[in-house]
mmCIF file of C-alpha atoms in Angstrom:
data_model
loop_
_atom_site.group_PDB
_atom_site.id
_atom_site.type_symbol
_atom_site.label_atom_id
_atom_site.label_comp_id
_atom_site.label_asym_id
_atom_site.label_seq_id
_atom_site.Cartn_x
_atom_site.Cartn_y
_atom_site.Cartn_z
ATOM 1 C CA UNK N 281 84.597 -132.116 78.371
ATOM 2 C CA UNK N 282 82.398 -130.058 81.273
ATOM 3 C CA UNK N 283 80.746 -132.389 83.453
ATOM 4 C CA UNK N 284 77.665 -131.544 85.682
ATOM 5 C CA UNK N 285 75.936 -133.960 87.795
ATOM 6 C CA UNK N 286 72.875 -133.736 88.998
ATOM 7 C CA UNK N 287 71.650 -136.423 92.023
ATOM 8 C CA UNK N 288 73.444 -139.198 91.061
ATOM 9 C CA UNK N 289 71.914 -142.483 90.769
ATOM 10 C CA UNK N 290 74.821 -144.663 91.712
ATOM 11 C CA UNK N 291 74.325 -146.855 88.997
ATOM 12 C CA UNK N 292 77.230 -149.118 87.655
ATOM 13 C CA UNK N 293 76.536 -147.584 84.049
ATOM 14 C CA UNK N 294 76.490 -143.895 85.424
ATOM 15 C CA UNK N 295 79.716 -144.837 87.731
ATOM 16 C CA UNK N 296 81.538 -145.576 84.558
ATOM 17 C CA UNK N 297 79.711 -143.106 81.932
ATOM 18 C CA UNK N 298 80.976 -140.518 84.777
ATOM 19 C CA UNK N 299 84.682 -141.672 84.667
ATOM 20 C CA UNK N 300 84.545 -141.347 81.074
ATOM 21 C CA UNK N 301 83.613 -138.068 80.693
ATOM 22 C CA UNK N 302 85.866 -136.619 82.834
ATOM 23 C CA UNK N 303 88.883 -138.199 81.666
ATOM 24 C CA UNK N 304 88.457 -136.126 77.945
ATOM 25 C CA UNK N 305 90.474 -133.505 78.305
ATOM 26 C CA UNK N 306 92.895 -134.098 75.395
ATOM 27 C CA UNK N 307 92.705 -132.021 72.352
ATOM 28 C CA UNK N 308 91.797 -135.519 70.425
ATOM 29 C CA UNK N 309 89.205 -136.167 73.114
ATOM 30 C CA UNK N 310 85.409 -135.021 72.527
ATOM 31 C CA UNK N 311 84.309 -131.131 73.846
ATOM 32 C CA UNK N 312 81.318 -130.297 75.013
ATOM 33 C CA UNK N 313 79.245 -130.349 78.030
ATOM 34 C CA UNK N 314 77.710 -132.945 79.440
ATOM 35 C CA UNK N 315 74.798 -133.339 82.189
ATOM 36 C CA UNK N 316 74.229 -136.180 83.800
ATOM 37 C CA UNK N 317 70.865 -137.759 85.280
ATOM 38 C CA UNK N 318 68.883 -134.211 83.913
ATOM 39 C CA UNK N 319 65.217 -134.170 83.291
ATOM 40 C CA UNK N 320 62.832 -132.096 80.832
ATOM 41 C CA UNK N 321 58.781 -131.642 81.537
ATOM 42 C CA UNK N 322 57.340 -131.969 77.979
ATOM 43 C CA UNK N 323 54.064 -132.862 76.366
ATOM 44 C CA UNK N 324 52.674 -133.683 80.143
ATOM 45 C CA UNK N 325 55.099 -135.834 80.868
ATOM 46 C CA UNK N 326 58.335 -135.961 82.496
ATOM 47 C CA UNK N 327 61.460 -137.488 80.711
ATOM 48 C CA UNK N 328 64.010 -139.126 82.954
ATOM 49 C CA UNK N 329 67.359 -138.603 80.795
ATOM 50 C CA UNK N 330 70.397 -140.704 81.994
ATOM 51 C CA UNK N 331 73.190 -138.279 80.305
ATOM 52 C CA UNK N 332 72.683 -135.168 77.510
ATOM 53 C CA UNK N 333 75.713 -134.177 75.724
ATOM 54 C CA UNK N 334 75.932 -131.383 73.792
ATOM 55 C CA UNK N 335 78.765 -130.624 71.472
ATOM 56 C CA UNK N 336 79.342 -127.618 69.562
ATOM 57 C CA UNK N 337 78.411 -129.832 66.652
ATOM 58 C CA UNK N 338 75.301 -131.894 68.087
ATOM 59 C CA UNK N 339 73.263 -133.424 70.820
ATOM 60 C CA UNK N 340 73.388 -136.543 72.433
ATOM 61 C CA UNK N 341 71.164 -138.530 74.644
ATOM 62 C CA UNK N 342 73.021 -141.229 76.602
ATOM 63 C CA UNK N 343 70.607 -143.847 77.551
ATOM 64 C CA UNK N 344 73.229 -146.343 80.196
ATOM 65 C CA UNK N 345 72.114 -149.479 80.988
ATOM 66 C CA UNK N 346 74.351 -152.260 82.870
ATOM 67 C CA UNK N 347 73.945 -156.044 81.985
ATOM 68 C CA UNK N 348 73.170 -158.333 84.853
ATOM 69 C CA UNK N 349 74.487 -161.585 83.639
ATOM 70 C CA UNK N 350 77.960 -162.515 82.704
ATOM 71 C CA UNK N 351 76.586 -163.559 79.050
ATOM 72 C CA UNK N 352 78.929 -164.010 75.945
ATOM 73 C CA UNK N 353 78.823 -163.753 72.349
ATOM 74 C CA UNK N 354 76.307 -161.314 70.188
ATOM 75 C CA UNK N 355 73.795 -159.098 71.831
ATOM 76 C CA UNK N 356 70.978 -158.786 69.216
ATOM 77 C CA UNK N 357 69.248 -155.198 69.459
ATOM 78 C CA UNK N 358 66.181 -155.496 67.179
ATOM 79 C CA UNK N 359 63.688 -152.127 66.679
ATOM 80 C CA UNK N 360 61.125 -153.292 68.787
ATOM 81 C CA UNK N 361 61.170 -155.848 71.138
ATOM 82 C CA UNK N 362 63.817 -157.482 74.116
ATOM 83 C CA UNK N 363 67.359 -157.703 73.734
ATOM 84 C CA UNK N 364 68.877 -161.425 73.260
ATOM 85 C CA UNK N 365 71.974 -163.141 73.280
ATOM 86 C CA UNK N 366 71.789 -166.421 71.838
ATOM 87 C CA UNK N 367 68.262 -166.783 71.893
ATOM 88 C CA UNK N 368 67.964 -166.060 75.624
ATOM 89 C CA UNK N 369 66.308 -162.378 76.842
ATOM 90 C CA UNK N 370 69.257 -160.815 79.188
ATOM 91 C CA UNK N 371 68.436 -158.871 81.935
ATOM 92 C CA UNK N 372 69.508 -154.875 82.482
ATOM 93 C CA UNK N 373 70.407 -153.033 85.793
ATOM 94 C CA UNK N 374 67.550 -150.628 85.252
ATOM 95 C CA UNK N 375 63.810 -151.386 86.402
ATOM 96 C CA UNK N 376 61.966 -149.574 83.325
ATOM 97 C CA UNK N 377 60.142 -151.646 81.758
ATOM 98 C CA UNK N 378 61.011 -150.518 78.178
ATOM 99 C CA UNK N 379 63.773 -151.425 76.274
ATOM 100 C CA UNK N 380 67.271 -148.881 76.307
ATOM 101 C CA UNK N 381 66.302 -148.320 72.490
ATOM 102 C CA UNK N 382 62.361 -147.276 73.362
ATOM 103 C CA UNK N 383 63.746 -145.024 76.286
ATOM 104 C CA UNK N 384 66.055 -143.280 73.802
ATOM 105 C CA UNK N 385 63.123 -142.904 70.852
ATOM 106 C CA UNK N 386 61.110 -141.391 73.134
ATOM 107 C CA UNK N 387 63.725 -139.033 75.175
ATOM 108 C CA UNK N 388 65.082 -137.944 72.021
ATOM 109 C CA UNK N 389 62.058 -136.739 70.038
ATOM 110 C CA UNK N 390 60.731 -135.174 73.467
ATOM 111 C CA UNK N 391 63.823 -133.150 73.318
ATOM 112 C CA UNK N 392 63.515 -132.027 69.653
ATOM 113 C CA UNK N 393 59.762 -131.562 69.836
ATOM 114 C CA UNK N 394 60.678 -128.821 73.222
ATOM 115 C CA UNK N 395 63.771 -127.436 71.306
ATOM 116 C CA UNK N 396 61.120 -127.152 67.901
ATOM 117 C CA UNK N 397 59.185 -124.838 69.838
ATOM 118 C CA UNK N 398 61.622 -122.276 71.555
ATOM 119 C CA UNK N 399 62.811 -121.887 67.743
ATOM 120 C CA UNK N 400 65.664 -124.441 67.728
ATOM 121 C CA UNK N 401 64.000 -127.297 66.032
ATOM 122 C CA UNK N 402 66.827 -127.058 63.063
ATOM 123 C CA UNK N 403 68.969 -128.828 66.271
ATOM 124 C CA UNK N 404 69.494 -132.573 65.109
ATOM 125 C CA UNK N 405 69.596 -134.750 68.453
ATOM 126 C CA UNK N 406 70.556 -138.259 68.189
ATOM 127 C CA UNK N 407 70.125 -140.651 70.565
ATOM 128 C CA UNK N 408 72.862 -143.631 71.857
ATOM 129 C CA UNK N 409 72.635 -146.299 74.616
ATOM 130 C CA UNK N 410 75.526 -147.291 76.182
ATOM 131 C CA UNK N 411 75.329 -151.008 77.183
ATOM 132 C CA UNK N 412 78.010 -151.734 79.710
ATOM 133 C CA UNK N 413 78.797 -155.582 80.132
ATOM 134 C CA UNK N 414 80.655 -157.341 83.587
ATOM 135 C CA UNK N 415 83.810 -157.373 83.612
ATOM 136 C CA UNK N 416 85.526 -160.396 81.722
ATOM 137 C CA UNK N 417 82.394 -160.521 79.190
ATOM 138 C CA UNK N 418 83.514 -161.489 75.782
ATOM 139 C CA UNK N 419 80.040 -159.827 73.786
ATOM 140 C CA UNK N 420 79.578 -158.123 70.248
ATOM 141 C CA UNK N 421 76.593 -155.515 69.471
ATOM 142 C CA UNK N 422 74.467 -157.096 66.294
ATOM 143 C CA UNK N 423 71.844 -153.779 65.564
ATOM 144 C CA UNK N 424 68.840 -155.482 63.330
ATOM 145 C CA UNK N 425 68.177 -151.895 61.962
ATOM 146 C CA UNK N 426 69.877 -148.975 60.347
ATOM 147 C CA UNK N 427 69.466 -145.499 61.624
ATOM 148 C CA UNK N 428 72.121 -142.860 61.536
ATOM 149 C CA UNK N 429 69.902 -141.231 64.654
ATOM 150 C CA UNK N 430 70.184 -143.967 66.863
ATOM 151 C CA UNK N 431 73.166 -145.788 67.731
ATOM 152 C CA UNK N 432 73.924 -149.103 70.581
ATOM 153 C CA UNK N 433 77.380 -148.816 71.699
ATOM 154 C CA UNK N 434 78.928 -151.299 74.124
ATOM 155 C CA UNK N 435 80.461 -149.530 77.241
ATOM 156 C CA UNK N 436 83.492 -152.028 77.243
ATOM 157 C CA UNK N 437 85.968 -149.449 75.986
ATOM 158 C CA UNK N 438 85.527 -145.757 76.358
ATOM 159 C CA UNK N 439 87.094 -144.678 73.058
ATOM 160 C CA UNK N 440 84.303 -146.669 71.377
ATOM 161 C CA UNK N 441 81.870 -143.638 72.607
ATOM 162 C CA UNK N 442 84.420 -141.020 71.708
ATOM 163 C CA UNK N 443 84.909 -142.001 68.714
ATOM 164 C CA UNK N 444 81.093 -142.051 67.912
ATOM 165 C CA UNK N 445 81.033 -138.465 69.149
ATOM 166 C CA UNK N 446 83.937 -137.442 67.550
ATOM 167 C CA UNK N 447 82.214 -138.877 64.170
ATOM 168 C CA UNK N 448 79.303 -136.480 64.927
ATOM 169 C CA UNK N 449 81.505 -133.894 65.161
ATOM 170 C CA UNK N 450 83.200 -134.054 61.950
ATOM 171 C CA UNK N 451 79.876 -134.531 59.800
ATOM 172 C CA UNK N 452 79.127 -131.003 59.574
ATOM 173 C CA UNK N 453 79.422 -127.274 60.899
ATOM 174 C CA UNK N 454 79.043 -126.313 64.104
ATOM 175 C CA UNK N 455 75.367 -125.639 65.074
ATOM 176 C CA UNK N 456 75.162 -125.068 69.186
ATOM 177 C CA UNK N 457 75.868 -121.588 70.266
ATOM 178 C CA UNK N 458 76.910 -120.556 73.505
ATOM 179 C CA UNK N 459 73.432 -119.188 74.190
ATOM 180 C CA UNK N 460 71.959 -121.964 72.888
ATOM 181 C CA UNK N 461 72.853 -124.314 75.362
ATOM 182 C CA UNK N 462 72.881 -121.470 77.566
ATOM 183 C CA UNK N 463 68.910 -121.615 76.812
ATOM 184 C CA UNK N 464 68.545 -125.655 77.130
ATOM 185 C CA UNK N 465 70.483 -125.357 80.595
ATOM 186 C CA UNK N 466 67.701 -122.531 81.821
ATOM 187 C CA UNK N 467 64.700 -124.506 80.030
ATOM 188 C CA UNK N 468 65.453 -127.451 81.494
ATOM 189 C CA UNK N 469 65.964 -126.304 85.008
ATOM 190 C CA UNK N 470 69.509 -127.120 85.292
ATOM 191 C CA UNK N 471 70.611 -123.155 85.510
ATOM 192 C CA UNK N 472 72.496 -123.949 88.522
ATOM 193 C CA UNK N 473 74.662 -126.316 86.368
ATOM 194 C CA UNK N 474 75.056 -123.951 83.821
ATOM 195 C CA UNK N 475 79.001 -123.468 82.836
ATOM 196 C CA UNK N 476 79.890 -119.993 82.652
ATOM 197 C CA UNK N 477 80.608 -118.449 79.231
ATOM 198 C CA UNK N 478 84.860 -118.451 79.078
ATOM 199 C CA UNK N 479 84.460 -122.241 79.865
ATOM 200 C CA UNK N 480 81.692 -122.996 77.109
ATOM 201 C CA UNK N 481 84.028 -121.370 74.630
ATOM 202 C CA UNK N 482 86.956 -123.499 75.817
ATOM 203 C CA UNK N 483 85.227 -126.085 74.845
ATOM 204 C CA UNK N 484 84.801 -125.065 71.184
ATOM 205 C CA UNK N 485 81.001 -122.917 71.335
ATOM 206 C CA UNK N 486 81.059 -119.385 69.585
ATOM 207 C CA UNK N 487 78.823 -117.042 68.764
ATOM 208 C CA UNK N 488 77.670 -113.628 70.781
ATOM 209 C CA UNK N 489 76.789 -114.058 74.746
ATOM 210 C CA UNK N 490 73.338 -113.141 76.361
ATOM 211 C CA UNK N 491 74.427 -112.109 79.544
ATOM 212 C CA UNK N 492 70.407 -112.260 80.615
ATOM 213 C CA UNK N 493 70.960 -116.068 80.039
ATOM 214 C CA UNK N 494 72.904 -116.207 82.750
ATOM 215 C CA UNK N 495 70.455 -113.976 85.187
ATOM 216 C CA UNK N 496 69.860 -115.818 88.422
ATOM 217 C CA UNK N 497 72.651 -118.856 88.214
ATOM 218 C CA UNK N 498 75.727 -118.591 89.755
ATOM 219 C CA UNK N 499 77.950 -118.003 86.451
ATOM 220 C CA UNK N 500 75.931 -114.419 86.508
ATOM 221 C CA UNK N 501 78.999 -112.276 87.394
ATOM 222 C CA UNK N 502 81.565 -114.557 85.160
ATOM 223 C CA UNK N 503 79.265 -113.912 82.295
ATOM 224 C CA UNK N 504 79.227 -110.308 82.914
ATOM 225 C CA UNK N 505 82.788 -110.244 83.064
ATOM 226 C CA UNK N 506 83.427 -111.710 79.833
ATOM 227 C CA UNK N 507 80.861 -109.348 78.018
ATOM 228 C CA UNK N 508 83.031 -106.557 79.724
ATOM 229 C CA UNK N 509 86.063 -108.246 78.724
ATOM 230 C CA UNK N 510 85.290 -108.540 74.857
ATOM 231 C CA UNK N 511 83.987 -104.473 74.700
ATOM 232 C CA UNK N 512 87.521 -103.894 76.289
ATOM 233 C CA UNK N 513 88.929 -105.484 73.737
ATOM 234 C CA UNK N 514 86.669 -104.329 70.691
ATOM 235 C CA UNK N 515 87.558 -100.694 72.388
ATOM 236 C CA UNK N 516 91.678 -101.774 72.571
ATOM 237 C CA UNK N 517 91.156 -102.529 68.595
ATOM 238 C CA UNK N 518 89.862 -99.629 67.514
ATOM 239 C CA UNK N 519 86.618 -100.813 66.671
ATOM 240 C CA UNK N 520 83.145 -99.204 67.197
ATOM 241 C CA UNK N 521 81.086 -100.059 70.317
ATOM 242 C CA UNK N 522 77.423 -100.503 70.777
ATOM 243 C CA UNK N 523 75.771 -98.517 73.497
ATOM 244 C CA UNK N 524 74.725 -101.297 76.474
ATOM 245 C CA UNK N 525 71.307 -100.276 77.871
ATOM 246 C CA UNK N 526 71.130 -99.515 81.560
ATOM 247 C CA UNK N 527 69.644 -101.971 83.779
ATOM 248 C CA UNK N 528 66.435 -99.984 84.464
ATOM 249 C CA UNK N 529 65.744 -100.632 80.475
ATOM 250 C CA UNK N 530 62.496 -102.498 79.759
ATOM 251 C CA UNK N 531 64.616 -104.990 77.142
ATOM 252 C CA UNK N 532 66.882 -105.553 80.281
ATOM 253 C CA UNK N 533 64.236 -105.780 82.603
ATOM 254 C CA UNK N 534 62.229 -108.412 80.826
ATOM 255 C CA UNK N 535 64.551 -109.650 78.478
ATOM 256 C CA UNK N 536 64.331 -112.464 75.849
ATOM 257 C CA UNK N 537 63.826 -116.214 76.824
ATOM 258 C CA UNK N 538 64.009 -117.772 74.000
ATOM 259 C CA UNK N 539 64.090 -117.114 70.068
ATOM 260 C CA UNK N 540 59.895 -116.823 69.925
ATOM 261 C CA UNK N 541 57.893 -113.665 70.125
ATOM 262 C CA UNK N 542 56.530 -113.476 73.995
ATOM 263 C CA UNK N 543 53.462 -111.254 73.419
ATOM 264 C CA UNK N 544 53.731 -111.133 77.266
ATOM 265 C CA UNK N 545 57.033 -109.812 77.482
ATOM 266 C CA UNK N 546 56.655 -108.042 74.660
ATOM 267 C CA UNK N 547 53.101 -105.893 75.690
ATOM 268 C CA UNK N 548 55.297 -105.584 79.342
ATOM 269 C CA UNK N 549 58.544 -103.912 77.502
ATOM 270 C CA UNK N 550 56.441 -101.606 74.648
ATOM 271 C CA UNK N 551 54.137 -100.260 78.134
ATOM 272 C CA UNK N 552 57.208 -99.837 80.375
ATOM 273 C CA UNK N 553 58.581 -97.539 77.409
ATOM 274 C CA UNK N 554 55.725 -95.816 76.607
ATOM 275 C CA UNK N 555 54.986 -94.809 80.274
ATOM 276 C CA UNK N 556 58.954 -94.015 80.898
ATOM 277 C CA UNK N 557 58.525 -91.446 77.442
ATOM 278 C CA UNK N 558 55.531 -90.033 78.540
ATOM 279 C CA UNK N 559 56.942 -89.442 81.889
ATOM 280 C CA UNK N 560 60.051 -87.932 80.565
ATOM 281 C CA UNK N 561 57.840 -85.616 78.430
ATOM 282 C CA UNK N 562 55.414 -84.755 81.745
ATOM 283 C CA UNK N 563 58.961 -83.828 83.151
ATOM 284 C CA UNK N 564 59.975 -81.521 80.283
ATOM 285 C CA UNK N 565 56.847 -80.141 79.968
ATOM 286 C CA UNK N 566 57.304 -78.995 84.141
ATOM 287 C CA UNK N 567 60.627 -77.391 83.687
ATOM 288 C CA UNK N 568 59.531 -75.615 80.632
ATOM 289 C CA UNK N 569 56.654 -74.222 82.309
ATOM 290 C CA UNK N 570 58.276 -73.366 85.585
ATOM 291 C CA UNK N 571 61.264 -70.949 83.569
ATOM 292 C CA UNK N 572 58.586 -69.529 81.017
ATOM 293 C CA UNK N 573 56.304 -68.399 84.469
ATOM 294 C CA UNK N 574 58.944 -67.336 86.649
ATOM 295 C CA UNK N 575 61.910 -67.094 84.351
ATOM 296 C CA UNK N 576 63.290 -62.567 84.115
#
């Protein structure tokens, strides 16, 4: 698992979310990428996110909270309304006023609804809170609902939230590209933390690499490298190579930035080519004229 984190909060729940994440490195542990303490501007509003993990198989949103008091027994999470534990409202480390499960409803459809519109929205993001308890805390998770999009996990154990995302990951193909996430990382201002492309595929992402993606972060010349290093090796195999445009190409110039139509992009790329063919005929058209005047 990649870890990037962004201004941490020092929180007890981030402290040990952190240590978690970077101790999966085994081939049974999860893979992915994970940010931690990210944000995304959507709808006019700005969306605090505590962790977003992102799987070749899915994408999480890791609300962590840390209980206050050294309570025992079972921690009722009902749909709406405070948390409980034998009748009595416990208390959480964090000072929003909304419940974990609230924070997670509304930080994961704000992340669908801004992936919906760059022309992911077939993404499925689910949403977890990780409750973590004091240490010595005897406590059991009772969820009054049922929602396979939502899950409370208690951050007593750290296989318990591998094993959820391990359980994501064997429910169905693999959905996130490499420039997919490549795309959330630059949409949601992150580009700095952006893994380069040999280390996203380590961690189990496939599919064809936008080197343009990259344009600006510091992974720039290790994605360009690994573009050059797969046409080396579709030109070792024997196999036919596409012709890469130059950089003074309109498409390279104002490339792609996401999977919808730009009609500003688009109107800047169709004039750039239009004035570089005229030009090229003006040019012709000179030469020509010049050996037909003076020409023997």
């Amino acid at each position: 698992m990649l870890v990037r984190v962004q201004n941490a909060a020092g929180t007890l729940a981030e402290r040990v979310l952190i240590d978690w994440l970077r101790t999966w490195k085994g081939p049974g542990d999860p893979h992915g990428v994970a940010t931690v303490n990210c944000s995304l501007f959507q709808a006019d509003r700005l969306h605090q996110f505590d962790a977003v993990v992102w799987t070749p198989n899915s994408c999480v949103i890791i609300e962590a909270e840390a209980l206050v008091e050294q309570v025992s027994g079972e921690l009722e999470v009902p749909l709406n309304g405070p948390w409980r534990v034998g009748g009595q409202v416990v208390t959480l480390e964090g000072a929003d006023r909304r419940t974990p499960l609230d924070a997670s409803r509304e930080h994961t459809f704000a992340l669908q609804s801004w992936l919906a519109e760059r022309g992911l929205g077939q993404r499925v993001v689910h949403g977890a809170v990780l409750v973590v308890p004091p240490n010595g805390t005897n406590l059991r998770v009772r969820q009054l609902w049922n929602d396979p999009s939502f899950q409370v996990l208690l951050g007593d154990d750290q296989r318990k939230l591998a094993d959820y995302l391990n359980a994501l990951a064997s429910q169905g193909r693999a959905q996130w590209t490499v420039n997919d996430v490549a795309m959330a990382f630059r949409g949601m201002a992150i580009l700095p933390y952006l893994p380069s492309p040999q280390d996203l595929v380590a961690e189990g992402f496939g599919g064809p690499v936008d080197t343009t993606l990259w344009f600006g972060g510091p992974q720039q010349a290790q994605a360009e490298a690994y573009v050059e290093q797969q046409v080396l090796a579709a030109q070792s195999s024997g196999r036919s190579l596409a012709i890469r445009a130059p950089w003074y190409s309109p498409w390279e110039l104002y490339p792609k930035q996401s999977e919808k139509i730009d009609m500003g992009r688009a109107f800047l790329r169709t004039t750039m080519a239009l004035g570089m063919l005229i030009a090229f005929a003006w040019v012709l058209w000179f030469v020509l004229s010049v050996l037909l005047t003076y020409a023997p």
